[in-house]
PDB file of C-alpha atoms in Angstrom:
ATOM      1  CA  MET A  24       5.223 -21.858  -5.768  1.00 50.00           C
ATOM      2  CA  ARG A  25       3.966 -25.214  -7.089  1.00 49.00           C
ATOM      3  CA  ALA A  26       0.655 -23.609  -8.059  1.00 49.00           C
ATOM      4  CA  CYS A  27       2.469 -20.863  -9.950  1.00 47.00           C
ATOM      5  CA  LEU A  28       4.532 -23.417 -11.873  1.00 43.00           C
ATOM      6  CA  LEU A  29       1.410 -25.383 -12.755  1.00 44.00           C
ATOM      7  CA  LEU A  30      -0.242 -22.176 -13.994  1.00 44.00           C
ATOM      8  CA  VAL A  31       2.752 -21.356 -16.173  1.00 42.00           C
ATOM      9  CA  LEU A  32       2.825 -24.916 -17.551  1.00 42.00           C
ATOM     10  CA  THR A  33      -0.902 -24.802 -18.332  1.00 44.00           C
ATOM     11  CA  VAL A  34      -0.567 -21.506 -20.188  1.00 43.00           C
ATOM     12  CA  TRP A  35       2.427 -22.883 -22.090  1.00 41.00           C
ATOM     13  CA  LEU A  36       0.589 -26.031 -23.163  1.00 42.00           C
ATOM     14  CA  ASN A  37      -2.517 -24.152 -24.210  1.00 46.00           C
ATOM     15  CA  THR A  38      -0.548 -21.898 -26.537  1.00 43.00           C
ATOM     16  CA  LYS A  39       0.797 -24.718 -28.699  1.00 45.00           C
ATOM     17  CA  ASP A  40      -0.623 -24.870 -32.207  1.00 45.00           C
ATOM     18  CA  GLY A  41      -2.346 -27.904 -33.652  1.00 45.00           C
ATOM     19  CA  SER A  42       0.866 -29.523 -34.827  1.00 45.00           C
ATOM     20  CA  GLY A  43       2.331 -29.450 -31.346  1.00 45.00           C
ATOM     21  CA  ALA A  44       4.937 -26.911 -32.347  1.00 47.00           C
ATOM     22  CA  ARG A  45       5.353 -23.679 -30.498  1.00 48.00           C
ATOM     23  CA  SER A  46       5.823 -20.239 -31.965  1.00 53.00           C
ATOM     24  CA  SER A  47       8.885 -18.326 -30.802  1.00 69.00           C
ATOM     25  CA  PRO A  48       8.008 -15.113 -28.954  1.00 71.00           C
ATOM     26  CA  CYS A  49      11.724 -14.677 -28.275  1.00 77.00           C
ATOM     27  CA  ALA A  50      12.097 -13.615 -31.887  1.00 71.00           C
ATOM     28  CA  LEU A  51      10.209 -10.479 -30.903  1.00 72.00           C
ATOM     29  CA  PRO A  52      11.973  -7.474 -29.353  1.00 69.00           C
ATOM     30  CA  PRO A  53      12.859  -8.015 -25.662  1.00 72.00           C
ATOM     31  CA  SER A  54      10.324  -5.338 -24.683  1.00 64.00           C
ATOM     32  CA  LYS A  55       7.602  -7.828 -25.734  1.00 70.00           C
ATOM     33  CA  TRP A  56       8.889 -10.802 -23.744  1.00 71.00           C
ATOM     34  CA  CYS A  57       6.839  -9.888 -20.654  1.00 79.00           C
ATOM     35  CA  SER A  58       3.604  -9.536 -22.628  1.00 73.00           C
ATOM     36  CA  SER A  59       2.426 -12.974 -21.404  1.00 75.00           C
ATOM     37  CA  LEU A  60       3.434 -15.722 -18.985  1.00 73.00           C
ATOM     38  CA  ASP A  61       4.110 -17.995 -21.941  1.00 74.00           C
ATOM     39  CA  SER A  62       6.556 -15.660 -23.656  1.00 75.00           C
ATOM     40  CA  ALA A  63       8.276 -14.827 -20.353  1.00 76.00           C
ATOM     41  CA  PHE A  64       8.670 -18.545 -19.607  1.00 74.00           C
ATOM     42  CA  GLN A  65       9.983 -19.430 -23.060  1.00 80.00           C
ATOM     43  CA  CYS A  66      12.479 -16.582 -23.084  1.00 83.00           C
ATOM     44  CA  GLY A  67      13.802 -17.414 -19.624  1.00 81.00           C
ATOM     45  CA  VAL A  68      12.809 -14.109 -18.031  1.00 78.00           C
ATOM     46  CA  LEU A  69       9.786 -15.164 -15.974  1.00 74.00           C
ATOM     47  CA  LYS A  70      11.297 -14.092 -12.645  1.00 72.00           C
ATOM     48  CA  GLN A  71      12.341 -10.711 -14.018  1.00 75.00           C
ATOM     49  CA  CYS A  72       8.907 -10.101 -15.567  1.00 76.00           C
ATOM     50  CA  LEU A  73       7.072 -11.017 -12.368  1.00 70.00           C
ATOM     51  CA  GLU A  74       9.332  -8.755 -10.311  1.00 63.00           C
ATOM     52  CA  SER A  75       8.899  -5.905 -12.786  1.00 63.00           C
ATOM     53  CA  ASN A  76       5.114  -6.191 -12.743  1.00 59.00           C
ATOM     54  CA  PHE A  77       5.089  -6.355  -8.948  1.00 49.00           C
ATOM     55  CA  THR A  78       7.261  -3.254  -8.680  1.00 49.00           C
ATOM     56  CA  ARG A  79       5.150  -1.282 -11.145  1.00 52.00           C
ATOM     57  CA  SER A  80       1.900  -2.248  -9.424  1.00 46.00           C
ATOM     58  CA  HIS A  81       3.213  -0.987  -6.075  1.00 43.00           C
ATOM     59  CA  GLU A  82       4.982   2.107  -7.320  1.00 53.00           C
ATOM     60  CA  ALA A  83       2.422   3.403  -9.809  1.00 68.00           C
ATOM     61  CA  ALA A  84       0.700   6.610  -8.775  1.00 90.00           C
ATOM     62  CA  GLU A  85      -1.634   8.986 -10.520  1.00 95.00           C
ATOM     63  CA  LYS A  86       0.086  11.895 -12.177  1.00 97.00           C
ATOM     64  CA  VAL A  87      -0.567  15.366 -10.833  1.00 98.00           C
ATOM     65  CA  SER A  88      -3.060  16.925 -13.235  1.00 98.00           C
ATOM     66  CA  LEU A  89      -2.877  20.654 -13.931  1.00 98.00           C
ATOM     67  CA  GLY A  90      -5.664  22.400 -15.808  1.00 98.00           C
ATOM     68  CA  LEU A  91      -4.976  25.830 -17.283  1.00 98.00           C
ATOM     69  CA  TYR A  92      -7.961  27.940 -18.329  1.00 98.00           C
ATOM     70  CA  TYR A  93      -6.540  30.822 -20.305  1.00 98.00           C
ATOM     71  CA  GLU A  94      -6.698  33.150 -23.299  1.00 98.00           C
ATOM     72  CA  SER A  95      -4.194  33.043 -26.145  1.00 98.00           C
ATOM     73  CA  LEU A  96      -3.457  36.801 -26.049  1.00 98.00           C
ATOM     74  CA  CYS A  97      -3.733  37.425 -22.308  1.00 98.00           C
ATOM     75  CA  PRO A  98      -0.291  38.726 -21.193  1.00 98.00           C
ATOM     76  CA  GLY A  99      -0.457  37.076 -17.774  1.00 98.00           C
ATOM     77  CA  CYS A 100      -1.558  33.769 -19.306  1.00 98.00           C
ATOM     78  CA  ARG A 101       1.285  33.835 -21.796  1.00 98.00           C
ATOM     79  CA  GLN A 102       3.888  34.492 -19.108  1.00 98.00           C
ATOM     80  CA  PHE A 103       2.543  31.784 -16.823  1.00 98.00           C
ATOM     81  CA  LEU A 104       2.368  29.207 -19.622  1.00 98.00           C
ATOM     82  CA  THR A 105       5.797  29.902 -21.091  1.00 98.00           C
ATOM     83  CA  LEU A 106       7.849  30.788 -18.016  1.00 98.00           C
ATOM     84  CA  ILE A 107       6.368  28.464 -15.402  1.00 98.00           C
ATOM     85  CA  ILE A 108       4.111  25.698 -16.709  1.00 98.00           C
ATOM     86  CA  PHE A 109       6.077  24.569 -19.751  1.00 98.00           C
ATOM     87  CA  PRO A 110       9.512  24.449 -18.049  1.00 98.00           C
ATOM     88  CA  THR A 111       7.982  22.567 -15.117  1.00 98.00           C
ATOM     89  CA  TRP A 112       6.327  20.097 -17.469  1.00 98.00           C
ATOM     90  CA  VAL A 113       9.615  19.523 -19.330  1.00 97.00           C
ATOM     91  CA  LEU A 114      11.259  18.505 -16.049  1.00 97.00           C
ATOM     92  CA  LEU A 115       8.323  16.646 -14.498  1.00 97.00           C
ATOM     93  CA  ASN A 116       6.259  15.265 -17.388  1.00 96.00           C
ATOM     94  CA  GLU A 117       6.653  11.728 -16.012  1.00 95.00           C
ATOM     95  CA  ILE A 118       4.555  12.720 -12.980  1.00 97.00           C
ATOM     96  CA  MET A 119       2.568  15.640 -14.391  1.00 98.00           C
ATOM     97  CA  ASP A 120      -0.203  16.047 -16.972  1.00 98.00           C
ATOM     98  CA  VAL A 121      -1.293  19.400 -18.370  1.00 98.00           C
ATOM     99  CA  GLU A 122      -4.698  20.196 -19.867  1.00 98.00           C
ATOM    100  CA  LEU A 123      -4.938  23.481 -21.761  1.00 98.00           C
ATOM    101  CA  VAL A 124      -8.345  25.093 -22.245  1.00 98.00           C
ATOM    102  CA  PRO A 125      -8.083  28.263 -24.355  1.00 98.00           C
ATOM    103  CA  TYR A 126     -11.303  30.209 -23.791  1.00 98.00           C
ATOM    104  CA  GLY A 127     -11.117  32.198 -20.556  1.00 98.00           C
ATOM    105  CA  ASN A 128     -13.409  35.229 -20.410  1.00 98.00           C
ATOM    106  CA  ALA A 129     -14.900  34.727 -23.866  1.00 98.00           C
ATOM    107  CA  VAL A 130     -18.658  34.848 -24.428  1.00 98.00           C
ATOM    108  CA  GLU A 131     -20.455  32.173 -26.444  1.00 98.00           C
ATOM    109  CA  ARG A 132     -23.690  32.596 -28.380  1.00 97.00           C
ATOM    110  CA  HIS A 133     -25.672  29.943 -30.250  1.00 95.00           C
ATOM    111  CA  GLU A 134     -26.696  31.230 -33.647  1.00 92.00           C
ATOM    112  CA  GLY A 135     -28.426  28.792 -35.993  1.00 90.00           C
ATOM    113  CA  GLN A 136     -26.347  25.649 -36.381  1.00 90.00           C
ATOM    114  CA  LYS A 137     -23.145  27.174 -35.026  1.00 95.00           C
ATOM    115  CA  TYR A 138     -21.702  28.985 -32.050  1.00 98.00           C
ATOM    116  CA  THR A 139     -20.151  32.420 -32.194  1.00 98.00           C
ATOM    117  CA  PHE A 140     -17.553  33.703 -29.766  1.00 98.00           C
ATOM    118  CA  GLN A 141     -16.593  37.131 -28.492  1.00 98.00           C
ATOM    119  CA  CYS A 142     -13.152  37.243 -26.914  1.00 98.00           C
ATOM    120  CA  GLN A 143     -11.719  39.622 -24.331  1.00 97.00           C
ATOM    121  CA  HIS A 144      -8.854  40.684 -26.592  1.00 98.00           C
ATOM    122  CA  GLY A 145     -10.843  40.794 -29.809  1.00 98.00           C
ATOM    123  CA  GLU A 146     -11.036  38.657 -32.945  1.00 98.00           C
ATOM    124  CA  PRO A 147      -7.287  37.891 -33.056  1.00 98.00           C
ATOM    125  CA  GLU A 148      -7.596  36.194 -29.685  1.00 98.00           C
ATOM    126  CA  CYS A 149     -10.585  34.163 -30.872  1.00 98.00           C
ATOM    127  CA  LEU A 150      -8.442  33.023 -33.796  1.00 98.00           C
ATOM    128  CA  GLY A 151      -5.525  32.200 -31.524  1.00 98.00           C
ATOM    129  CA  ASN A 152      -7.789  30.237 -29.196  1.00 98.00           C
ATOM    130  CA  MET A 153      -9.208  28.318 -32.153  1.00 98.00           C
ATOM    131  CA  ILE A 154      -5.810  27.539 -33.700  1.00 98.00           C
ATOM    132  CA  GLU A 155      -4.465  26.210 -30.410  1.00 98.00           C
ATOM    133  CA  THR A 156      -7.616  24.162 -29.860  1.00 98.00           C
ATOM    134  CA  CYS A 157      -7.318  22.559 -33.306  1.00 98.00           C
ATOM    135  CA  VAL A 158      -3.596  21.940 -32.814  1.00 98.00           C
ATOM    136  CA  MET A 159      -4.390  20.037 -29.616  1.00 98.00           C
ATOM    137  CA  ASN A 160      -6.849  17.931 -31.561  1.00 98.00           C
ATOM    138  CA  LYS A 161      -4.421  17.126 -34.387  1.00 98.00           C
ATOM    139  CA  SER A 162      -0.897  16.938 -32.978  1.00 98.00           C
ATOM    140  CA  ARG A 163       0.842  14.861 -30.331  1.00 96.00           C
ATOM    141  CA  ASN A 164       3.297  17.729 -29.904  1.00 98.00           C
ATOM    142  CA  ALA A 165       0.594  20.309 -29.282  1.00 98.00           C
ATOM    143  CA  PHE A 166       2.063  21.628 -26.031  1.00 98.00           C
ATOM    144  CA  GLN A 167       5.402  22.328 -27.683  1.00 98.00           C
ATOM    145  CA  ILE A 168       3.691  24.099 -30.592  1.00 98.00           C
ATOM    146  CA  ILE A 169       1.541  26.195 -28.282  1.00 98.00           C
ATOM    147  CA  TYR A 170       4.552  27.079 -26.136  1.00 98.00           C
ATOM    148  CA  CYS A 171       6.328  28.243 -29.288  1.00 98.00           C
ATOM    149  CA  MET A 172       3.310  30.355 -30.303  1.00 98.00           C
ATOM    150  CA  GLU A 173       2.807  31.914 -26.893  1.00 98.00           C
ATOM    151  CA  SER A 174       6.496  32.747 -26.438  1.00 98.00           C
ATOM    152  CA  SER A 175       6.782  34.441 -29.835  1.00 98.00           C
ATOM    153  CA  ALA A 176       6.240  38.110 -30.621  1.00 98.00           C
ATOM    154  CA  ASP A 177       3.115  37.331 -32.656  1.00 98.00           C
ATOM    155  CA  VAL A 178       1.035  34.355 -31.504  1.00 98.00           C
ATOM    156  CA  ILE A 179      -0.990  34.097 -34.717  1.00 98.00           C
ATOM    157  CA  LYS A 180       1.725  34.654 -37.327  1.00 98.00           C
ATOM    158  CA  SER A 181       4.091  32.202 -35.642  1.00 98.00           C
ATOM    159  CA  ALA A 182       1.585  29.348 -35.525  1.00 98.00           C
ATOM    160  CA  GLU A 183       2.438  27.628 -38.807  1.00 98.00           C
ATOM    161  CA  SER A 184       6.216  27.944 -38.383  1.00 98.00           C
ATOM    162  CA  CYS A 185       5.955  26.624 -34.809  1.00 98.00           C
ATOM    163  CA  ALA A 186       4.040  23.618 -36.126  1.00 98.00           C
ATOM    164  CA  GLN A 187       6.701  23.002 -38.770  1.00 98.00           C
ATOM    165  CA  ILE A 188       9.401  23.011 -36.112  1.00 98.00           C
ATOM    166  CA  TYR A 189       7.746  20.731 -33.562  1.00 98.00           C
ATOM    167  CA  ASP A 190       5.587  18.530 -35.811  1.00 98.00           C
ATOM    168  CA  PRO A 191       6.957  18.553 -39.384  1.00 97.00           C
ATOM    169  CA  GLU A 192       4.467  15.890 -40.477  1.00 97.00           C
ATOM    170  CA  LEU A 193       1.466  17.949 -39.396  1.00 98.00           C
ATOM    171  CA  ASN A 194      -0.563  19.148 -42.379  1.00 97.00           C
ATOM    172  CA  TRP A 195      -1.216  22.826 -41.686  1.00 98.00           C
ATOM    173  CA  SER A 196      -4.160  22.897 -44.088  1.00 98.00           C
ATOM    174  CA  SER A 197      -5.899  20.383 -41.806  1.00 98.00           C
ATOM    175  CA  ILE A 198      -5.476  22.827 -38.924  1.00 98.00           C
ATOM    176  CA  MET A 199      -7.046  25.664 -40.891  1.00 98.00           C
ATOM    177  CA  THR A 200      -9.860  23.405 -42.098  1.00 98.00           C
ATOM    178  CA  CYS A 201     -10.559  22.685 -38.430  1.00 98.00           C
ATOM    179  CA  VAL A 202     -10.305  26.382 -37.518  1.00 98.00           C
ATOM    180  CA  ASN A 203     -12.757  27.485 -40.197  1.00 98.00           C
ATOM    181  CA  GLY A 204     -15.109  24.512 -40.056  1.00 98.00           C
ATOM    182  CA  ASP A 205     -17.608  22.706 -37.899  1.00 97.00           C
ATOM    183  CA  GLN A 206     -14.973  20.697 -36.054  1.00 98.00           C
ATOM    184  CA  GLY A 207     -13.260  23.763 -34.623  1.00 98.00           C
ATOM    185  CA  ASN A 208     -16.616  25.317 -33.781  1.00 98.00           C
ATOM    186  CA  GLN A 209     -17.631  22.257 -31.781  1.00 98.00           C
ATOM    187  CA  LEU A 210     -14.239  21.971 -30.090  1.00 98.00           C
ATOM    188  CA  MET A 211     -14.420  25.592 -28.973  1.00 98.00           C
ATOM    189  CA  HIS A 212     -17.937  24.978 -27.706  1.00 98.00           C
ATOM    190  CA  LEU A 213     -16.514  22.176 -25.545  1.00 98.00           C
ATOM    191  CA  ASN A 214     -13.947  24.635 -24.170  1.00 98.00           C
ATOM    192  CA  ALA A 215     -16.802  26.990 -23.331  1.00 98.00           C
ATOM    193  CA  VAL A 216     -18.677  24.182 -21.560  1.00 98.00           C
ATOM    194  CA  LYS A 217     -15.594  23.134 -19.585  1.00 98.00           C
ATOM    195  CA  THR A 218     -14.959  26.710 -18.516  1.00 98.00           C
ATOM    196  CA  ALA A 219     -18.592  27.307 -17.552  1.00 98.00           C
ATOM    197  CA  SER A 220     -18.586  24.084 -15.508  1.00 98.00           C
ATOM    198  CA  LEU A 221     -15.750  25.145 -13.233  1.00 98.00           C
ATOM    199  CA  VAL A 222     -16.522  24.979  -9.507  1.00 97.00           C
ATOM    200  CA  PRO A 223     -15.983  27.552  -8.223  1.00 98.00           C
ATOM    201  CA  SER A 224     -16.620  29.656 -11.320  1.00 98.00           C
ATOM    202  CA  HIS A 225     -13.499  31.291 -12.672  1.00 98.00           C
ATOM    203  CA  GLN A 226     -13.048  34.948 -11.775  1.00 97.00           C
ATOM    204  CA  TYR A 227      -9.943  35.692 -13.844  1.00 98.00           C
ATOM    205  CA  VAL A 228      -7.345  34.102 -16.082  1.00 98.00           C
ATOM    206  CA  PRO A 229      -5.008  32.340 -15.878  1.00 98.00           C
ATOM    207  CA  TRP A 230      -7.209  30.050 -13.757  1.00 98.00           C
ATOM    208  CA  VAL A 231      -5.544  26.915 -12.419  1.00 98.00           C
ATOM    209  CA  THR A 232      -6.963  23.605 -11.263  1.00 98.00           C
ATOM    210  CA  ILE A 233      -4.866  20.913  -9.603  1.00 98.00           C
ATOM    211  CA  ASN A 234      -6.319  17.413  -9.836  1.00 98.00           C
ATOM    212  CA  GLY A 235      -9.606  19.015 -10.867  1.00 97.00           C
ATOM    213  CA  LYS A 236      -9.774  21.385  -7.896  1.00 98.00           C
ATOM    214  CA  HIS A 237      -9.285  25.120  -7.547  1.00 98.00           C
ATOM    215  CA  THR A 238      -8.576  27.029  -4.367  1.00 98.00           C
ATOM    216  CA  GLU A 239      -6.879  30.361  -3.912  1.00 98.00           C
ATOM    217  CA  ASP A 240      -4.137  28.565  -1.998  1.00 98.00           C
ATOM    218  CA  LEU A 241      -3.480  26.157  -4.889  1.00 98.00           C
ATOM    219  CA  GLN A 242      -3.592  29.049  -7.349  1.00 98.00           C
ATOM    220  CA  GLU A 243      -1.031  31.011  -5.357  1.00 98.00           C
ATOM    221  CA  LYS A 244       1.277  28.011  -4.959  1.00 98.00           C
ATOM    222  CA  ALA A 245       1.039  27.198  -8.666  1.00 98.00           C
ATOM    223  CA  MET A 246       1.816  30.769  -9.668  1.00 98.00           C
ATOM    224  CA  SER A 247       4.707  31.156  -7.227  1.00 97.00           C
ATOM    225  CA  SER A 248       6.325  27.700  -7.295  1.00 97.00           C
ATOM    226  CA  LEU A 249       4.582  25.170  -9.503  1.00 98.00           C
ATOM    227  CA  PHE A 250       7.593  22.859  -9.493  1.00 98.00           C
ATOM    228  CA  THR A 251       7.534  22.545  -5.707  1.00 98.00           C
ATOM    229  CA  LEU A 252       3.758  22.074  -5.698  1.00 98.00           C
ATOM    230  CA  VAL A 253       3.826  19.218  -8.219  1.00 98.00           C
ATOM    231  CA  CYS A 254       6.679  17.446  -6.440  1.00 97.00           C
ATOM    232  CA  SER A 255       4.929  17.707  -3.085  1.00 97.00           C
ATOM    233  CA  MET A 256       1.569  16.486  -4.382  1.00 97.00           C
ATOM    234  CA  TYR A 257       2.839  13.468  -6.296  1.00 97.00           C
ATOM    235  CA  GLN A 258       2.144  10.356  -4.210  1.00 95.00           C
ATOM    236  CA  GLY A 259       4.550   7.952  -5.908  1.00 94.00           C
ATOM    237  CA  PRO A 260       8.335   7.653  -5.585  1.00 93.00           C
ATOM    238  CA  LYS A 261       9.822  11.051  -6.252  1.00 92.00           C
ATOM    239  CA  PRO A 262      11.748  11.446  -9.504  1.00 93.00           C
ATOM    240  CA  GLU A 263      15.318  12.696  -9.415  1.00 92.00           C
ATOM    241  CA  ALA A 264      14.221  16.223 -10.328  1.00 94.00           C
ATOM    242  CA  CYS A 265      12.143  16.326  -7.124  1.00 95.00           C
ATOM    243  CA  GLY A 266      15.058  15.174  -4.995  1.00 89.00           C
ATOM    244  CA  GLY A 267      14.355  11.444  -5.201  1.00 81.00           C
ATOM    245  CA  SER A 268      17.097   8.874  -4.835  1.00 63.00           C
ATOM    246  CA  HIS A 269      19.843   9.534  -7.325  1.00 48.00           C
ATOM    247  CA  ARG A 270      23.576   9.386  -7.620  1.00 47.00           C
ATOM    248  CA  ARG A 271      25.466  12.380  -6.355  1.00 50.00           C
ATOM    249  CA  PHE A 272      28.675  13.515  -7.952  1.00 50.00           C
ATOM    250  CA  LYS A 273      31.408  15.769  -6.713  1.00 58.00           C
ATOM    251  CA  SER A 274      33.897  17.044  -9.212  1.00 61.00           C
ATOM    252  CA  TYR A 275      36.637  19.542  -8.524  1.00 68.00           C
ATOM    253  CA  CYS A 276      39.230  21.202 -10.690  1.00 75.00           C
ATOM    254  CA  HIS A 277      42.194  21.708  -8.370  1.00 72.00           C
ATOM    255  CA  ASN A 278      44.708  24.457  -8.712  1.00 76.00           C
ATOM    256  CA  VAL A 279      47.934  22.749  -9.746  1.00 66.00           C
TER     257      VAL A 279
END
């Protein structure tokens, strides 16, 4: 304990400016008070900060990572993404990451300085794949936009309106510049490389990986009950949605 106090005092002394006066980290928002031992000490929250850091270091666990290799116009892919993956992610995003790779059974050819792509469901699917790839590169709300596209009657025609709903500040012209330019071409090439690098090689779409691995058992569990699979595989404290510790309420409306 004495050593800890000496460490805190040393840090505090070393952060004084040349005039001997101290700045006031407590003028910052409370969320910043634990950013250093000095600020925690000055603001009188050292114990709370140390306990918080200790708790986080012992409770932190890697999120369950789901990879979806799919095609934008594949009916089975669209159903799986919109009816299973997205709702599960909404409930479990604090313990679950999703990587979308729109390419699937496409074929890539290198012609000159660019790559060309032939998609299973024709040119519209290649366009859908490219739009979704560029959206992921440009928007923090890409999953929501892609969900909106894939759940609509027309994946392509709904793209811009979906972007306006879920990311109003997104410049749609930047998406189309990506789609029609070198950036989109290179991004789609990366999707092709990721798909070709799968071990084992994909045999169909949607193709699922969990924490980078694919087995038929994991695929079946993901398709039938992804929510249960993610909850069971997460190694940290279970969130409330997974049945972790939470308050239980009973409320009845009695017949008077």
